[in-house]
Coordinates of C-alpha atoms and ligand atoms in Angstrom, one line a residue:
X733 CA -15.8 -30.0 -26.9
X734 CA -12.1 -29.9 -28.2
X735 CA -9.3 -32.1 -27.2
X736 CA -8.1 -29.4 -24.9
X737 CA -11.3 -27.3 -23.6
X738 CA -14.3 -29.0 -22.5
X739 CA -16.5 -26.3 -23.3
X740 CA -19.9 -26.4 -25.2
X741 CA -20.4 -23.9 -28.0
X742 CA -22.1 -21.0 -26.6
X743 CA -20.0 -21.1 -23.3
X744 CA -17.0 -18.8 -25.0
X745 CA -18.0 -15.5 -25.6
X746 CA -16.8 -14.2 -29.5
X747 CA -14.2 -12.0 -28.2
X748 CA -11.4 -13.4 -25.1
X749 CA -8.6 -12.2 -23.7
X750 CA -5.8 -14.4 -23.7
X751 CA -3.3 -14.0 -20.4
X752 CA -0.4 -16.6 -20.9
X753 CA -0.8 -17.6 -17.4
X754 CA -4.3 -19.3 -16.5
X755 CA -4.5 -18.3 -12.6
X756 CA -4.1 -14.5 -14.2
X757 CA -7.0 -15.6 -16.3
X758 CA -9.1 -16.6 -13.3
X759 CA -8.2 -13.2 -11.6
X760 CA -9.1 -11.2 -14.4
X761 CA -12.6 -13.3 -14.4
X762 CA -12.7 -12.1 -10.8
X763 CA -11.7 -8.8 -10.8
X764 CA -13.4 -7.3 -13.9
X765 CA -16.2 -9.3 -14.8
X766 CA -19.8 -9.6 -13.5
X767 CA -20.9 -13.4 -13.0
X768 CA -18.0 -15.0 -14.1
X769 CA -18.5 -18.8 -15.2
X770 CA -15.2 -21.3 -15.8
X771 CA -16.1 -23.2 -19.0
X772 CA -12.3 -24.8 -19.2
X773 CA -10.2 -26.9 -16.6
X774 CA -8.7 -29.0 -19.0
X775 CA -4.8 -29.2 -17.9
X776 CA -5.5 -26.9 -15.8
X777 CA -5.8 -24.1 -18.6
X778 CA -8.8 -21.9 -17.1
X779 CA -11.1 -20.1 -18.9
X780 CA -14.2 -18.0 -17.8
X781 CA -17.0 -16.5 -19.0
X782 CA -19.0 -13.1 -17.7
X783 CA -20.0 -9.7 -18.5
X784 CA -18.3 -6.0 -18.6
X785 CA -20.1 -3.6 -19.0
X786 CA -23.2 -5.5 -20.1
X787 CA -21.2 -7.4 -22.9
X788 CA -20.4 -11.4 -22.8
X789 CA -16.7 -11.6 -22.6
X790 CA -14.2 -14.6 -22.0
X791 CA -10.9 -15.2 -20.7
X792 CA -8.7 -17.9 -20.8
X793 CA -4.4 -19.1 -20.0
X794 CA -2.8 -19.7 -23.0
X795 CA 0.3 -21.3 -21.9
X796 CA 3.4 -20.4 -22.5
X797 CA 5.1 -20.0 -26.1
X798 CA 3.8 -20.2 -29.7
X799 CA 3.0 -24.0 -29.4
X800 CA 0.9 -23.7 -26.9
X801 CA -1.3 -20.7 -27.3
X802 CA -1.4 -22.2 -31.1
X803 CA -3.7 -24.9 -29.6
X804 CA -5.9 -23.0 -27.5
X805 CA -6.3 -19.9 -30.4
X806 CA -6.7 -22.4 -33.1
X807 CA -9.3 -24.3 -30.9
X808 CA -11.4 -21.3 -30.0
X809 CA -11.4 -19.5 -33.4
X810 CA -12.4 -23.0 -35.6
X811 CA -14.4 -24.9 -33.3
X812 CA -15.6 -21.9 -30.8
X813 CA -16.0 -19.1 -33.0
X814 CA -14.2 -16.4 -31.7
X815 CA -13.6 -13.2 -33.3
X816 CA -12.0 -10.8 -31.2
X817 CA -8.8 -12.0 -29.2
X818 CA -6.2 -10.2 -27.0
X819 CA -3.4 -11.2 -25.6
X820 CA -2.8 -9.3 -22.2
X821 CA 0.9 -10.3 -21.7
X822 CA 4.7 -9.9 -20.7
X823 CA 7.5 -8.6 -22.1
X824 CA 11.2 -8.0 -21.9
X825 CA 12.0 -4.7 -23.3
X826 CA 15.0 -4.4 -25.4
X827 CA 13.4 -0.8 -27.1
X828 CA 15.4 2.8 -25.6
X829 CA 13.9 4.7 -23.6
X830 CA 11.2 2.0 -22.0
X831 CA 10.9 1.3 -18.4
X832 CA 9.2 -1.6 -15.8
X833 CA 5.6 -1.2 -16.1
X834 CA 5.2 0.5 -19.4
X835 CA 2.6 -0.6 -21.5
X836 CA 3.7 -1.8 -25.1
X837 CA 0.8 -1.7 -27.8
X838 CA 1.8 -4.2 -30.3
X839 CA 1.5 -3.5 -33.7
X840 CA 3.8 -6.0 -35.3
X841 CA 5.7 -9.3 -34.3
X842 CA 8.7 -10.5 -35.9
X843 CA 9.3 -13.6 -35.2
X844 CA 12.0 -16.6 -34.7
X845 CA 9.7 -19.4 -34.6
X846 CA 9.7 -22.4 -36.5
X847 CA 6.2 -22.9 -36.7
X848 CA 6.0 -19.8 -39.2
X849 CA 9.1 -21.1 -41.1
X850 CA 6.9 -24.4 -41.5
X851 CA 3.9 -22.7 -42.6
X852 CA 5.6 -20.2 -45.4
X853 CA 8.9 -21.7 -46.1
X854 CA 11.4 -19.1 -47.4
X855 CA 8.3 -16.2 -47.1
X856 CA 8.8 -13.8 -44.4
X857 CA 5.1 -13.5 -43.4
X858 CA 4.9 -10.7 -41.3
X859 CA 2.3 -11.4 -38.7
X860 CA 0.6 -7.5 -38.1
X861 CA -1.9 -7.2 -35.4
X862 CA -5.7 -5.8 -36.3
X863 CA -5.6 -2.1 -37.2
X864 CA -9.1 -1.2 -35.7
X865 CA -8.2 -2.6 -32.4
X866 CA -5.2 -1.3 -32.3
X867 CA -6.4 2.4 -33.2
X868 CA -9.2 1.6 -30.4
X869 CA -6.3 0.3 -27.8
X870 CA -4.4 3.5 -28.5
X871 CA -7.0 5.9 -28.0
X872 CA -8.1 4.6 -24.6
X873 CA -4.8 4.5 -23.3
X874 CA -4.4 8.4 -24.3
X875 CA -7.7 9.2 -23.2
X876 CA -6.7 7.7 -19.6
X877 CA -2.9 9.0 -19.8
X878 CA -1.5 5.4 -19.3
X879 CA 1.7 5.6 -20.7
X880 CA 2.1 3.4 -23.6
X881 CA 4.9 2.5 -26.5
X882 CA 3.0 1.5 -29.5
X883 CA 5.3 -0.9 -32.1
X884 CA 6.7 -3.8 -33.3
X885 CA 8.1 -6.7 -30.8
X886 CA 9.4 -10.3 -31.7
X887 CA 8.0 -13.6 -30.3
X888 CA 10.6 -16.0 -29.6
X889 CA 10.7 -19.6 -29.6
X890 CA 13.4 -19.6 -26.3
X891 CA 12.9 -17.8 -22.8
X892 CA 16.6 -19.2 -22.1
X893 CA 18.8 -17.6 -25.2
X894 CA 23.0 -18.7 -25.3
X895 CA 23.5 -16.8 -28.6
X896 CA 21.4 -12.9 -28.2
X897 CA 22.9 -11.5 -30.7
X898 CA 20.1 -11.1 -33.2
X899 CA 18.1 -8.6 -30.0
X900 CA 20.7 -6.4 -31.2
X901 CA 19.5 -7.1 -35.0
X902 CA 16.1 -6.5 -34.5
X903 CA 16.2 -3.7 -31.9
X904 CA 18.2 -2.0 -34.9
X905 CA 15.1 -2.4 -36.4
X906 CA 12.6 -0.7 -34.1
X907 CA 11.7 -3.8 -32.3
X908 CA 10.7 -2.8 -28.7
X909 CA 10.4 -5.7 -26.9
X910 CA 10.4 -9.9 -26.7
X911 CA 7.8 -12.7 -25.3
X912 CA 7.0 -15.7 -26.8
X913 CA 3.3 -15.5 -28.5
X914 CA 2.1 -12.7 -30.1
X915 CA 3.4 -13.3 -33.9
X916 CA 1.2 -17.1 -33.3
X917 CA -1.6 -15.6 -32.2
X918 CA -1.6 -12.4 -35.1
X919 CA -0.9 -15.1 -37.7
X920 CA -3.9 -17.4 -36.8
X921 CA -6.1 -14.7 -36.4
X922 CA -5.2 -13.8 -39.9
X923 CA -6.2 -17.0 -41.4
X924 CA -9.6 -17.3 -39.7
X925 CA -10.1 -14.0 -40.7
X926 CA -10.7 -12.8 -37.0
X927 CA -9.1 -9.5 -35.0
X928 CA -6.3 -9.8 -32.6
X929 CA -4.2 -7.8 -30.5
X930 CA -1.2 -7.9 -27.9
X931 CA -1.1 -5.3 -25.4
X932 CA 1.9 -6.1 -23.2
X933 CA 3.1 -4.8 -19.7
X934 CA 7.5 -4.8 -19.7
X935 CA 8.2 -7.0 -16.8
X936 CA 11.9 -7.1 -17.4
X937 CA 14.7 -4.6 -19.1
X938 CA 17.1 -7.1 -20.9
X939 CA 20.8 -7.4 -19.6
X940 CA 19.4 -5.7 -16.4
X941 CA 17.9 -7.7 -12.8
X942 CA 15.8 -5.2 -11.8
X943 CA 12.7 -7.2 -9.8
X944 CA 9.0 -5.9 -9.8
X945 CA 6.6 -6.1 -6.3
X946 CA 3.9 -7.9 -6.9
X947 CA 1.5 -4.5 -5.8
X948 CA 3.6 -2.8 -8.8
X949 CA 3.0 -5.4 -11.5
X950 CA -0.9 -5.6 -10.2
X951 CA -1.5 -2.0 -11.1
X952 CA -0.3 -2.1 -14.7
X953 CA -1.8 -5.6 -15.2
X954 CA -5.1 -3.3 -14.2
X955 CA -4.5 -0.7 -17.0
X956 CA -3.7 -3.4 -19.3
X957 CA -6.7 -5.4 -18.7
X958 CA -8.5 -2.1 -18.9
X959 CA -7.4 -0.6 -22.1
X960 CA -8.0 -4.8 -23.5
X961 CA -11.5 -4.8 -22.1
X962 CA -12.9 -1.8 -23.0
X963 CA -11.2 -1.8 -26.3
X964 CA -13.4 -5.3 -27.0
X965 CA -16.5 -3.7 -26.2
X966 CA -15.8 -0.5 -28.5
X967 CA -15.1 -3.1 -31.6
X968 CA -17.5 -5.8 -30.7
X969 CA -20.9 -3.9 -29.5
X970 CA -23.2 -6.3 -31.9
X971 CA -21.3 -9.6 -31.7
X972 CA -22.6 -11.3 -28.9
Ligands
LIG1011 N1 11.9 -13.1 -22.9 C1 10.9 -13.8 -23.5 N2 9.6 -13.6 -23.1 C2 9.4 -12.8 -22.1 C3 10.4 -12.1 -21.4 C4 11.7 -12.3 -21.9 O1 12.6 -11.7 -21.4 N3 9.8 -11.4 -20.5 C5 8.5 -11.6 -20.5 N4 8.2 -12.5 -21.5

């Protein structure tokens, strides 16, 4: 057990995928998996373990924001093992051309965060995500004609921004889209020398108010969660 999951080692399979909001863990556990089990309700941050497609696979909330996830990823790759992790998330799109819905495969996340700034002082560490999940990720989405986006985003440290001038700066820079965890959870994977990925649906357009049904964001949270899953059990096959 850890300060902040109560599960034993064993109960967290080696690869996870990491929702930012827990009760969109517990319907992934319910929709995709086979005999799902909830090994965490510490603060209420579910996680579940079951089987897809005859492979042991977690997933867990992460919270909201670098701090947070930080816990839970730093948790589950020292003390639980973990190898393979993605992050099946949000985004606001700032990238041309990109639309509600569309799936953005991240390859890169700039970030604003202080935690970074604390960890490599005046070194811009440039938190990439794994390459062979990433050439997996892609390839499934093709093979089922999901549309996708596949590049760099930023993970911010606000939701709530006064001064948005520097989205202009980095979307000058190919940046496609913002949410607030994927740079923390490339960079940890990094140092425990494990394989993560972001896959993220966009749920906003910034500087517009269009709204999403809840049917609408369902179906691409299903292609997302597909391309993740199976994309885990391409790189992982001997793991477990
Ligand atoms: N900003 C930050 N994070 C997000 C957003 C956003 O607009 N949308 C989804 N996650």
């Amino acid at each position: 057990m850890t300060p902040h999951i109560s599960a034993q080692i064993g109960d967290i399979a080696q690869s996870i995928l990491l929702p930012g909001d827990p009760l969109r863990a517990k319907w992934i556990a319910e929709t995709f998996l086979k005999d799902p089990v909830c090994f965490n309700e510490v603060r209420g941050m579910l996680g579940f373990t079951g089987s897809y497609n005859g492979q042991k696979i977690s997933v867990m909330g992460t919270g909201m924001g670098m701090p947070s996830l930080s816990i839970y990823v730093h948790e589950l790759l020292d003390i639980y093992g973990v190898k393979t992790l993605i992050r099946v998330g949000s985004c606001g799109a700032i990238g041309d051309g990109l639309g509600l819905l569309d799936v953005i495969i991240c390859s890169a996340a700039s970030t604003d965060s202080a935690i970074n700034r604390q960890k490599f002082g005046n070194i811009a560490y440039a938190p990439v995500a794994n390459f062979y999940l990433l050439r997996e990720a892609v390839r499934l989405a093709e093979e089922r004609n999901i549309r996708h986006t596949v590049g760099p985003i930023m993970s911010g440290d606000q939701f709530y921004i006064d001064d948005t001038s520097h989205l202009a700066k980095v979307k000058s820079h190919g940046v496609l889209g913002i949410e607030m965890e994927a740079a923390a959870l490339y960079t940890l994977a990094a140092k425990f020398n494990a394989q993560a990925l972001g896959i993220m649906t966009v749920s906003d357009i910034i500087g517009e108010t269009k709204e999403l049904s809840s049917k609408e964001r369902e179906q691409s949270m299903r292609d997302m969660c597909l391309i993740a899953l199976d994309t885990v059990c391409q790189s992982t096959s001997s793991l477990d």
